[in-house]
XYZ file of C-alpha atoms in Angstrom:
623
model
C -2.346 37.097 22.438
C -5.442 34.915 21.649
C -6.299 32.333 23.746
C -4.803 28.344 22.099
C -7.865 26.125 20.554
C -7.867 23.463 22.526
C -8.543 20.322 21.008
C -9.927 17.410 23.101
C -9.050 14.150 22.053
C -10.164 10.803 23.751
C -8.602 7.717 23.600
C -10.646 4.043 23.607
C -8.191 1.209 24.380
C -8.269 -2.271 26.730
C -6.013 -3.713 28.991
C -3.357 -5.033 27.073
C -2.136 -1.407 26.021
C -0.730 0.236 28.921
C 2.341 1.136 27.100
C 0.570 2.451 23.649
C -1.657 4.267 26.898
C 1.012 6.286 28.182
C 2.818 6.689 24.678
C -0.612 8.289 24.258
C -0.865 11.019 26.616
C 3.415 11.591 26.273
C 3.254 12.164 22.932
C 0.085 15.232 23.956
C 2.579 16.736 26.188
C 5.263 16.837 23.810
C 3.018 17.995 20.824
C 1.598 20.544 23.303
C 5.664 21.786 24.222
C 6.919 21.812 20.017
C 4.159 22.247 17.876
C 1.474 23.692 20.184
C 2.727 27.303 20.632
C 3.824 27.508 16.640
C -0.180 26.629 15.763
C -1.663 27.590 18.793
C -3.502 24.810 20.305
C -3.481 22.583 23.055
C -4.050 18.844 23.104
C -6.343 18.193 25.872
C -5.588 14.117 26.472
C -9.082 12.827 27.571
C -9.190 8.620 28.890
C -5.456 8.523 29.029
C -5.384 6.969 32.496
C -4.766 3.797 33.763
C -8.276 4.039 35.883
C -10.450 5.217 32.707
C -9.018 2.401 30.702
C -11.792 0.013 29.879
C -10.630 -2.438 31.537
C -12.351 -2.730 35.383
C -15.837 -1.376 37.207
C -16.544 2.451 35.470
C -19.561 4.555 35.194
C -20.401 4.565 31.513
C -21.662 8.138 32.169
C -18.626 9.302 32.340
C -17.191 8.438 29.533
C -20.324 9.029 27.447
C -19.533 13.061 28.477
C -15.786 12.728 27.593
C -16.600 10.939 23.711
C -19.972 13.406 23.136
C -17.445 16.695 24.154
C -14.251 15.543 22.025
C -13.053 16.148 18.788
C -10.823 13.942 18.201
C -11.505 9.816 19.024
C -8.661 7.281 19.027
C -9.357 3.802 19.398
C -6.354 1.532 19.886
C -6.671 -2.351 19.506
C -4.092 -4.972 19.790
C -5.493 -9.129 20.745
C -8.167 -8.198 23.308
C -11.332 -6.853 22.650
C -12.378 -5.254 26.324
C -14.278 -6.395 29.152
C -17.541 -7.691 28.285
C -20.556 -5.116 28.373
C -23.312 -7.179 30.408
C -25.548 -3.687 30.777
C -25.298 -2.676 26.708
C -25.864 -4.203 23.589
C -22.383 -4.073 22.145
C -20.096 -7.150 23.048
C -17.742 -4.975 25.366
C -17.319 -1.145 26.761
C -14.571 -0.457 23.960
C -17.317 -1.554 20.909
C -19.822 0.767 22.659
C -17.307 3.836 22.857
C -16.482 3.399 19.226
C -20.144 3.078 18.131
C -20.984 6.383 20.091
C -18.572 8.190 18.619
C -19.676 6.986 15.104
C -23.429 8.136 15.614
C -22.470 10.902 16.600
C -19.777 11.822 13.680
C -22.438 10.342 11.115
C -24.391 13.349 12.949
C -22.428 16.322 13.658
C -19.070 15.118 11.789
C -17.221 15.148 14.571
C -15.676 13.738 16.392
C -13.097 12.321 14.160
C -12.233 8.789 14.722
C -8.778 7.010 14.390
C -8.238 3.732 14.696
C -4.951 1.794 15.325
C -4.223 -2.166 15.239
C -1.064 -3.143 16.390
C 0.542 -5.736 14.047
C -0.150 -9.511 14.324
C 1.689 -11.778 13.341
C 0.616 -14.655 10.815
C 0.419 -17.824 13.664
C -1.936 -15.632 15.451
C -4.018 -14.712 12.181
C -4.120 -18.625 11.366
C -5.377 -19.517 15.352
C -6.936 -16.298 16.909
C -8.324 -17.325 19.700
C -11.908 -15.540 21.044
C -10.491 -11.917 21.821
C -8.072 -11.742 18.797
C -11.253 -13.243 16.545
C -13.891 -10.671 17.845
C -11.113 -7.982 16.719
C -10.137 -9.575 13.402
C -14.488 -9.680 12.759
C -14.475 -5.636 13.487
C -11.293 -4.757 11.018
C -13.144 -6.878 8.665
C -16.569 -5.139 9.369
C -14.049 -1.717 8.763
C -13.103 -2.939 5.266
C -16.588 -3.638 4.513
C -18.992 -0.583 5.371
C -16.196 1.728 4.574
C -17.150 3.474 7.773
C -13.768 5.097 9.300
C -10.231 4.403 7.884
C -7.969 2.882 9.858
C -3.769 2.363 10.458
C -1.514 -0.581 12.223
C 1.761 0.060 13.834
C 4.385 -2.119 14.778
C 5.573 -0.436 18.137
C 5.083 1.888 20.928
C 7.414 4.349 18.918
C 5.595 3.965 15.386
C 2.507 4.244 17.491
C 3.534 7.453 18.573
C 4.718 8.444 15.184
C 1.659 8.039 13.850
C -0.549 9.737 16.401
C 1.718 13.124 15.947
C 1.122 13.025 12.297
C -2.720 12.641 12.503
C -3.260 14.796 15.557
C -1.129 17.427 13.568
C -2.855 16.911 10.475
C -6.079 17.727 12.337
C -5.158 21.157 13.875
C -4.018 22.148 10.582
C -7.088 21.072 8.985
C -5.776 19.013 6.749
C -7.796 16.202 7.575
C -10.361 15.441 4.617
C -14.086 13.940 5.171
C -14.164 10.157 4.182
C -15.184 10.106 0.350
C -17.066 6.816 -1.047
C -14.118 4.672 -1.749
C -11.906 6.154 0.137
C -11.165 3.096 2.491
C -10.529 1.067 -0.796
C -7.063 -0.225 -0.436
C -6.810 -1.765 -3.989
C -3.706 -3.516 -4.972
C -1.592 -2.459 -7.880
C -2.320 -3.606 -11.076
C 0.691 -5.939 -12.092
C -0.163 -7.281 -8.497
C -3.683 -8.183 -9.970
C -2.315 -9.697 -13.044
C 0.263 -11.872 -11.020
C -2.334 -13.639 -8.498
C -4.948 -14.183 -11.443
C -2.070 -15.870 -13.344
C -1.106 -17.940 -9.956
C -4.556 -18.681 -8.865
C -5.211 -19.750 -12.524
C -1.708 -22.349 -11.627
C -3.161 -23.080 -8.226
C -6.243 -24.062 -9.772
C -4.636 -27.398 -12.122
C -1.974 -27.966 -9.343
C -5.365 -28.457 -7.033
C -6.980 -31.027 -9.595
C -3.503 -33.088 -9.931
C -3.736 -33.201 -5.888
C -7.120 -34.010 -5.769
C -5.888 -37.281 -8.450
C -3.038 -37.630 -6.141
C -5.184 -38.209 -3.093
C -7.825 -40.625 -4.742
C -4.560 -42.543 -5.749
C -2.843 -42.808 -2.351
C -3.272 -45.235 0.796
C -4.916 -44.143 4.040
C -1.168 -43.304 5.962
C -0.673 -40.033 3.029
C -3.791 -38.785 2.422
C -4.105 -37.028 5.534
C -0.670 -35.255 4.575
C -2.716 -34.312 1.143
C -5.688 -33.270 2.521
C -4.139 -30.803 4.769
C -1.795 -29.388 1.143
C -5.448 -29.390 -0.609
C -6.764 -27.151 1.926
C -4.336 -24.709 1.847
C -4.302 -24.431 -1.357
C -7.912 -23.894 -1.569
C -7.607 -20.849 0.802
C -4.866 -19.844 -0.549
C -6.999 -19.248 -3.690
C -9.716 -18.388 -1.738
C -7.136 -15.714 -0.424
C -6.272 -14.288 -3.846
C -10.197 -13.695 -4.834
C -10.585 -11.989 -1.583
C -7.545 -9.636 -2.732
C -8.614 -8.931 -6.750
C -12.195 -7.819 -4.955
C -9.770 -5.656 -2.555
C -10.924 -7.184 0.497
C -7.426 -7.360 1.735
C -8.553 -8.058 5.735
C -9.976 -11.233 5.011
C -6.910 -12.137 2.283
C -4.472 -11.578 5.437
C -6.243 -13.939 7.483
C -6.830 -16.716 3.995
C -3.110 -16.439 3.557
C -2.129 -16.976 7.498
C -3.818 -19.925 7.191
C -2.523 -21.179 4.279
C 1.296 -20.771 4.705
C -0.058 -22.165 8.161
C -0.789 -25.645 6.654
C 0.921 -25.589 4.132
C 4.943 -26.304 2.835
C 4.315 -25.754 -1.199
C 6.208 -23.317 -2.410
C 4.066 -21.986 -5.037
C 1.766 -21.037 -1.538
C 4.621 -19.259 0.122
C 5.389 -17.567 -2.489
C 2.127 -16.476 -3.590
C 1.429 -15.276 0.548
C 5.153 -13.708 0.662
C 4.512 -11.478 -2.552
C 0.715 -10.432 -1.199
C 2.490 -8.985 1.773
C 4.971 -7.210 -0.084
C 1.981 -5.644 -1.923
C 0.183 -4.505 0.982
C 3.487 -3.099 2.640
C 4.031 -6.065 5.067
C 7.787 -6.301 4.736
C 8.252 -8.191 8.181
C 5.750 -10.968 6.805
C 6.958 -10.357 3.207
C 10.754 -11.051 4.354
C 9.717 -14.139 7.032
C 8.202 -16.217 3.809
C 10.624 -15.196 1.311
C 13.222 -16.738 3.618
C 11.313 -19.781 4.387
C 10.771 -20.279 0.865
C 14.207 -19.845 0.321
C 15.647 -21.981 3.098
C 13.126 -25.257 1.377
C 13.634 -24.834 -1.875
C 16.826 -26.553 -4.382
C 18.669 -24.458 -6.497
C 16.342 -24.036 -9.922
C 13.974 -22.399 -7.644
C 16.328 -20.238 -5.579
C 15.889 -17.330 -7.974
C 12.081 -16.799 -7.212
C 12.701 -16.072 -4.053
C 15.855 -14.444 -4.501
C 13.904 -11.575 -6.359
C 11.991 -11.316 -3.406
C 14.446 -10.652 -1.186
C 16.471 -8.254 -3.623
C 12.908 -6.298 -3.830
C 12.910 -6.176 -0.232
C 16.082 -4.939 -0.166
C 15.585 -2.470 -2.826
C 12.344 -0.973 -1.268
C 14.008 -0.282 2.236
C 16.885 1.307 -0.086
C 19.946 -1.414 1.365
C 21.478 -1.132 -1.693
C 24.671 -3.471 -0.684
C 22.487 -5.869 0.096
C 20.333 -6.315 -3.228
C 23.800 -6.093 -5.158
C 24.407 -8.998 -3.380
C 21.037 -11.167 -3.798
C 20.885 -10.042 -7.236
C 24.418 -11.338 -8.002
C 23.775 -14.315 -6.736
C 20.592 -14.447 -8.839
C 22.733 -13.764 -12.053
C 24.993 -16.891 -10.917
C 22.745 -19.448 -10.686
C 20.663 -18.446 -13.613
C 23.824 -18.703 -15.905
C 24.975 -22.156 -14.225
C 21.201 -23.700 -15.078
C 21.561 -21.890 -19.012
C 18.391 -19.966 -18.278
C 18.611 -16.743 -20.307
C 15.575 -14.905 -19.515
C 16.282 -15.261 -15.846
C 19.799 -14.370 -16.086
C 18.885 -11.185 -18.374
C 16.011 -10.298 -15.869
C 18.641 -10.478 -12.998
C 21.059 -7.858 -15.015
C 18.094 -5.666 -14.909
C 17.592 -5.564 -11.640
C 21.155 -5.296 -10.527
C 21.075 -2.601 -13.455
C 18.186 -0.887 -11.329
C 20.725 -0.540 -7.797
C 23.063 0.326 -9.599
C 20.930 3.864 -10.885
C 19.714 4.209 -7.630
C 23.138 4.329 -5.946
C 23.856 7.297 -8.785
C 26.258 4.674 -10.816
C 24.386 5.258 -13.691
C 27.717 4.043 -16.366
C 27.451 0.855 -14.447
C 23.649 1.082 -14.593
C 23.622 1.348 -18.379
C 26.009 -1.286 -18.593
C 23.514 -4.144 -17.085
C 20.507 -2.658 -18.501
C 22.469 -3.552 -22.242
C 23.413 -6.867 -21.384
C 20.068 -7.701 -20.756
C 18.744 -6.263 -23.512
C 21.035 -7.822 -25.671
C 20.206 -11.360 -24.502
C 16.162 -10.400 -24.901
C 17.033 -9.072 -28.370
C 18.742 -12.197 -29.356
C 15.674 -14.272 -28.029
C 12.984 -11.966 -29.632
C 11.072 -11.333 -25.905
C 9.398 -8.492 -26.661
C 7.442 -8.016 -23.311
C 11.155 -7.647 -21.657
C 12.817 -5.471 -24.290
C 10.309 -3.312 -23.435
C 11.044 -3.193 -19.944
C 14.862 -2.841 -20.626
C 13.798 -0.107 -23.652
C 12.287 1.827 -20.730
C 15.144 1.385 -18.187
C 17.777 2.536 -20.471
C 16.119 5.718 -21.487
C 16.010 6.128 -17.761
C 19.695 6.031 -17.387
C 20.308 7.972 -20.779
C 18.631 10.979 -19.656
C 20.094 10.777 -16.558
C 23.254 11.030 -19.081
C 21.826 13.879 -21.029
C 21.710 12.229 -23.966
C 18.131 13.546 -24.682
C 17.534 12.085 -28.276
C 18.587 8.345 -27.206
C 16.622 8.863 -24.257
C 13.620 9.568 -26.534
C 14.074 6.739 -28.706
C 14.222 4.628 -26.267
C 11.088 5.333 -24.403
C 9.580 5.429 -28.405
C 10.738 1.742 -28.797
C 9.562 0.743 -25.324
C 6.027 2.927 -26.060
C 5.407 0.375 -29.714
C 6.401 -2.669 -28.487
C 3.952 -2.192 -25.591
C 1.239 -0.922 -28.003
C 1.906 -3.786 -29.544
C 2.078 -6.294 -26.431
C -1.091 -4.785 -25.378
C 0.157 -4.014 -22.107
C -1.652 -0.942 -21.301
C -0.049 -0.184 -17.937
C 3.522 0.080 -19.634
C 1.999 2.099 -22.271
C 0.880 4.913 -19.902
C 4.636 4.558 -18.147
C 6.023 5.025 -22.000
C 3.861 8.184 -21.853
C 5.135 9.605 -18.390
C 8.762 9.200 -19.440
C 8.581 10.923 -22.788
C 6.709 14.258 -20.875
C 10.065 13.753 -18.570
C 12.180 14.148 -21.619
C 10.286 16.580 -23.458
C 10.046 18.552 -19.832
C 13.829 18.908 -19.427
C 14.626 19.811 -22.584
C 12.183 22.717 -22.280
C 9.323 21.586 -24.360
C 6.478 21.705 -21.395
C 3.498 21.843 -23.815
C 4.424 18.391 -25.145
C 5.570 17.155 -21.802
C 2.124 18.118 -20.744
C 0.495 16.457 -23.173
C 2.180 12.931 -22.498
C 1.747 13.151 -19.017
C -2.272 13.643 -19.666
C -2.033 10.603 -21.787
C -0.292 8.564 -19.374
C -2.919 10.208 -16.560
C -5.432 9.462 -18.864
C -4.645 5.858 -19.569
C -4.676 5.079 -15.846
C -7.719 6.476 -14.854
C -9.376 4.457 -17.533
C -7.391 1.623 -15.557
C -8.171 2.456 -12.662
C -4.588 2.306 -11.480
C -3.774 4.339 -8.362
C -0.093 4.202 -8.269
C -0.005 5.609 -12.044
C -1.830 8.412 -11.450
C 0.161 9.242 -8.187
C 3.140 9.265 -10.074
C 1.766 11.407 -12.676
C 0.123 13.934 -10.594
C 3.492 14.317 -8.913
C 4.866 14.681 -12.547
C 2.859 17.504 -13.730
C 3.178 19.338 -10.433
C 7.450 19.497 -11.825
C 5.932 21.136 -14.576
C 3.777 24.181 -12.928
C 6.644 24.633 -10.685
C 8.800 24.869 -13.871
C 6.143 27.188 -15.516
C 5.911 29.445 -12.531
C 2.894 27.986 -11.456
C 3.147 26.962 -7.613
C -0.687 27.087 -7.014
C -1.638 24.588 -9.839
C 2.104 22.694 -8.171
C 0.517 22.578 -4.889
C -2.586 21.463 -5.832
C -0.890 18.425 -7.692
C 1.623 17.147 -5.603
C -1.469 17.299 -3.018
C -3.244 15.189 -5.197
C -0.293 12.574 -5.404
C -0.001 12.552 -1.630
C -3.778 12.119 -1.072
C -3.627 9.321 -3.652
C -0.802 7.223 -1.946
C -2.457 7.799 1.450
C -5.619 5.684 -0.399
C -3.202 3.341 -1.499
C -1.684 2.762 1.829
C 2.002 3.728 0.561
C 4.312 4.980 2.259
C 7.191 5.619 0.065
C 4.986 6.880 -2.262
C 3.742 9.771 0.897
C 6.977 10.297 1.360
C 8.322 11.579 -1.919
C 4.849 13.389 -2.003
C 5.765 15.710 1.247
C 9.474 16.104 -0.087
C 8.018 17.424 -2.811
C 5.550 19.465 -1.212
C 8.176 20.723 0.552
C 9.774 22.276 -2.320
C 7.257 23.900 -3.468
C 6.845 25.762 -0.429
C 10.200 26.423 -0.144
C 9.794 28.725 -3.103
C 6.862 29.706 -2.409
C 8.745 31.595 0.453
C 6.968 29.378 3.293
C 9.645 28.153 4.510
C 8.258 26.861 8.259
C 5.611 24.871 6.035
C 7.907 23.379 4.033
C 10.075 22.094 6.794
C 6.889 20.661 8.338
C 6.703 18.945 4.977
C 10.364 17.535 5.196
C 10.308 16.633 8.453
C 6.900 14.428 7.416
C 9.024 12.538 4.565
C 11.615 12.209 7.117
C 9.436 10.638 9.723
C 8.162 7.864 7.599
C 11.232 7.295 5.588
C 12.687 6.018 9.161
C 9.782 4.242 9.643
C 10.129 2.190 6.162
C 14.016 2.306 6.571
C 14.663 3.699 3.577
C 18.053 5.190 3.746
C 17.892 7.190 0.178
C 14.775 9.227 1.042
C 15.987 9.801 4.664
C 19.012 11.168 3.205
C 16.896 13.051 0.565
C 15.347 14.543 3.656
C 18.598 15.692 5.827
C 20.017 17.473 2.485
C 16.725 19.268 2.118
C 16.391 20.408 5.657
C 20.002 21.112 5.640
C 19.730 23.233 2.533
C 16.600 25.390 4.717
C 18.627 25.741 7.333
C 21.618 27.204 5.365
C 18.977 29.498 3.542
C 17.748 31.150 7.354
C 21.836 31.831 7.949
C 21.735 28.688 10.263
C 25.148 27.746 8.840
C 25.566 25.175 12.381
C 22.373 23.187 11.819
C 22.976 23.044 7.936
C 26.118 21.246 8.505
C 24.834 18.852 10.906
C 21.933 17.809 8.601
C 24.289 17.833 5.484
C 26.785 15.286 7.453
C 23.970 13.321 8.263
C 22.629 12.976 4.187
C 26.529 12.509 3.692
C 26.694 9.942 5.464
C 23.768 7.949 4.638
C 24.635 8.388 1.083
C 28.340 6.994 1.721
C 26.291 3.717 2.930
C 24.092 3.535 0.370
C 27.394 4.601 -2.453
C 25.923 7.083 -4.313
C 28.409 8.933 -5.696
C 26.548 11.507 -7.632
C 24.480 12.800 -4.031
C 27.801 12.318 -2.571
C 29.515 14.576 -4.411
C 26.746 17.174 -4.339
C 26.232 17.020 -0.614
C 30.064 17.328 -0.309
C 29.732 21.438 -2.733
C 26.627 21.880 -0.278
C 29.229 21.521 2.780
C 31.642 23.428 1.047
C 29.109 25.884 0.298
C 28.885 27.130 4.030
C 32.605 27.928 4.294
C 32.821 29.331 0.330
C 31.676 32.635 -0.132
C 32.036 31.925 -4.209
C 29.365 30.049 -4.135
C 26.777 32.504 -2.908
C 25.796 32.599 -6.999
C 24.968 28.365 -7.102
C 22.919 28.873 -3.416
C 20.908 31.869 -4.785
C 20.026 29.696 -7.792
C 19.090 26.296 -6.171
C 15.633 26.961 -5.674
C 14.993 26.613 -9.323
C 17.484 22.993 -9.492
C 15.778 21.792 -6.592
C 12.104 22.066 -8.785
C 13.389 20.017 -11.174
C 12.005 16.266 -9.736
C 14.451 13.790 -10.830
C 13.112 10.896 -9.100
C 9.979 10.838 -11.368
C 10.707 8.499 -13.941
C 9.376 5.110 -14.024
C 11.747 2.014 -14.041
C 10.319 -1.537 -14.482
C 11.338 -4.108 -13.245
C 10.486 -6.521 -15.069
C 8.052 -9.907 -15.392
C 9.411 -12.210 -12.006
C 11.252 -14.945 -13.086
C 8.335 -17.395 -12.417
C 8.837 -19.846 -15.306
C 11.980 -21.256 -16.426
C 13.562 -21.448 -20.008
């Protein structure tokens, strides 16, 4: 037997990591003990220890040797910077490591460098103190050159998480050389479009204060000055985000929501974090918000919540939010708000596989929008009922649904919606076997998006066209595209969106034959599904490990995984994946079924978790 590649990686971190430290060099060993042998490397942890930490007296010299001889360079940074470097030209030991490393990838291109932030909270953003500042200046220097990407974590054990999947991406070599714009993490178009229309709000609510202040006596202009200022960084904040410089927005809107008790400012800081993936911060101002505010403004931060809710897949608990949503929309006779409510409660319901229930909301809020001639959000519940319809089978309504939804957007102007109109007719036109067409919408729609610009489009579409080479036979051109979705969410920072992008790379390997790779791929969606806490793609997950397991004769392990989707699916009440996982569990005992396992390859190429549903304008303006 060859000789393992050993692959030396060093790790940069100060004193206040000892735990992340020794997370460090135990997640080596393990790697080393389960994935090691498979691959054939060894990890060869280099800086680990508590003496080598740059924290006390050192020779440089020796660590110079360790970073110029490793391959792989992890710095890990949390509120202090490292002891101060009297004998260099870098502000501490840590900033010299990292900069040798650089010169020397910018070189050689190696080593490469990862970087990890551990998770700060907003007080500490607004007030940083020296250490935390000097950190917060570096990130921002990060987002700026574009130099090396970087990650945060929010523990020890997502530390650790993330280290496996990066050191394991490396000896795989699937780690891809930085491309310009690469570090870009832009924010999603209708994101874009919602903080130029608040900081267009923020902008006259600003002038009224600034009347407001001239007006009042000495005892409440203090109080004014201090709402002036955060709203002025709060807009401040919102520039820095449209020009994607979403370091220096984190820190803007700390600050703000620091100073600040206007609602439109929590808001506006609780929906940037949702964009950016922050659900802690995301969920910590939506609940302020909602704890300050009376009962006609309840619903804006209601649909915060519900998103929330919807995003980490607690189904139960959205139902709830959004009923309550529906409630007191109805009491204050407003509509639009109650109709977008029914669509959202519409939207759990699909996702928990009550699609009759589903379809039932999505037509009471059309019927209301109808009735009130608001185009923009017939169009959104146009698109969310062809959803559900061809979830139905009924094909044709399906199609003119997704038609109507596809004018009244041409018509609205709203380009984004257009290219989703596109997507979901090549879904139709793909299941009912016309793949040329469905080709040709979904080239349209990718089409549309590039000219955009909008990441999260194409990702989708990518991962829509790869359905269709796997359909057509095609697993190379499959491969290539649900690659191209994954690499596109990993730009965007999301982590859902990597998820379903492994699942599905998983099942295209899976009939491709490789089936070790494609439970690597599982096991991937699996591992950051748990991190996000959604429930519906961790369950996705157990039924398709559980279903490669049955297929090596590993009828024990197959059951245990297909228990575990069961029952994550009996939370979440989706009776449709119920129901299926319950004939998978009866598969292992029913021989008659041999037929339906030798066939599931094929079902399982068919993506069904492709098709775009809206959601809707927020219910920022009442009727």
């Amino acid at each position: 037997m060859t000789s393992k590649r050993q692959i030396r990686v060093f790790i940069a971190s100060p004193s206040d990591l000892d735990v992340e430290r020794k997370a460090f060099r135990d997640q080596i060993v393990q790697l080393n003990l389960d994935f090691g042998d498979g691959a054939n490397v060894e990890f060869i942890p280099l800086g680990w220890e508590d003496t080598l930490a740059s924290t006390g007296p050192r020779t440089q010299s020796v660590f110079n040797r360790l970073i110029d001889s490793c391959d792989i360079f992890v710095l890990t940074l949390s509120r202090r910077w490292g002891r101060d470097a009297s004998d260099s030209e870098y502000s501490s030991y840590t900033e010299e490591e990292f900069h040798r490393a650089l010169q020397r990838y910018k070189k050689d291109c190696c080593p490469v460098i990862f970087i990890f932030f551990k998770g700060v909270d907003t007080d500490s953003l607004a007030d940083p103190g020296t250490q935390l500042q000097k950190i917060l200046d570096f990130k921002l220097s990060l987002e700026e050159t574009g130099s090396t990407r970087y990650w945060e974590f929010n523990d020890p054990e997502h530390y650790a998480s993330l280290l496996n999947m990066h050191l394991r991406a490396f000896a795989k070599g699937e780690i891809q050389p930085l491309e310009p714009g690469d570090f870009q993490t832009p924010l999603p178009l209708e994101a874009r479009h919602a903080l130029q229309a608040a900081r267009k709000e923020m902008v006259q609510i600003n002038q009224q204060l600034k009347a407001e202040i001239i007006r009042a006596n000495n005892s409440s202009q203090k109080a004014l000055h201090a709402e002036e200022l955060a709203l002025e960084l709060a807009m401040t904040a919102s520039e820095m985000a449209l020009e994607g410089k979403i370091e220096k927005s984190k820190v803007m809107f700390a600050k703000a929501v620091q100073l600040s008790t206007r609602l439109k400012v929590i808001h506006l800081a609780a929906e940037f974090y949702l964009r950016i993936g922050n659900m802690s911060e995301a969920e910590s101002l939506f609940s302020r918000g909602f704890a300050g505010v009376d009962e006609s403004n309840a619903p804006l931060f209601l649909a915060g919540l519900g998103n929330l809710a919807t995003i980490k897949g607690d189904w139960k608990k959205a139902e709830a939010i959004f009923r309550k949503m529906i409630a007191i929309e109805e009491k204050l006779g407003h509509p639009v708000g109650a109709a977008s409510s029914y669509g959202l409660l519409g939207t759990v319901f699909k996702a928990r596989g009550e699609i009759a229930q589903a379809k039932d909301m999505y037509q009471k809020a059309l019927g209301t929008l109808e009735k009130l001639d608001h185009q923009e959000m017939m169009a959104v519940q146009y698109n969310n009922l062809g959803v559900v319809l061809q979830l139905q089978g009924d094909w044709i309504q399906a199609k003119d649904m997704y038609q109507k939804a596809l004018v009244l957007n041409e018509k609205l102007g709203n380009q984004e919606r257009v290219a989703d109109a596109y997507g979901n007719l090549g879904s139709v036109l793909q299941i009912q076997g016309d793949l040329d067409q469905s080709e040709e919408m979904n080239r349209k729609a990718l089409e549309l998006d590039e000219k955009l610009g909008r990441l999260e489009g194409m990702a989708c579409t990518y991962n829509n066209m790869g359905s269709i080479f796997k359909i057509r036979g095609d697993l190379v051109q499959a491969e290539i595209m649900h690659r191209k979705s994954l690499t596109t969410y990993e730009k965007l920072g999301r982590p859902p969106g990597m998820a379903d992008a492994y699942g599905n790379l998983g099942a295209v390997l899976q009939l491709c034959g490789k089936l070790d790779q494609a439970e690597a791929m599982h096991f991937k969606a699996l591992e950051i599904d748990e991190e996000v806490g959604n429930l519906k793609g961790m369950a996705n997950s157990y039924l398709s490990l559980g279903i490669l397991s049955q297929i090596r004769g590993d009828r024990d392990k197959a059951e245990q995984l297909f228990r575990k989707a069961l029952a994550h699916f009996e939370i979440l009440g989706a009776k449709d994946s119920i129901a299926q996982t319950n004939k998978f569990l009866h598969s292992l005992r029913d021989s008659s079924l041999k037929r339906f396992m030798k066939s599931l390859p094929l079902k399982l190429a068919m993506n069904l978790n492709s098709h775009k549903i809206s959601k809707g304008p927020k219910p920022l303006k009442k009727d």
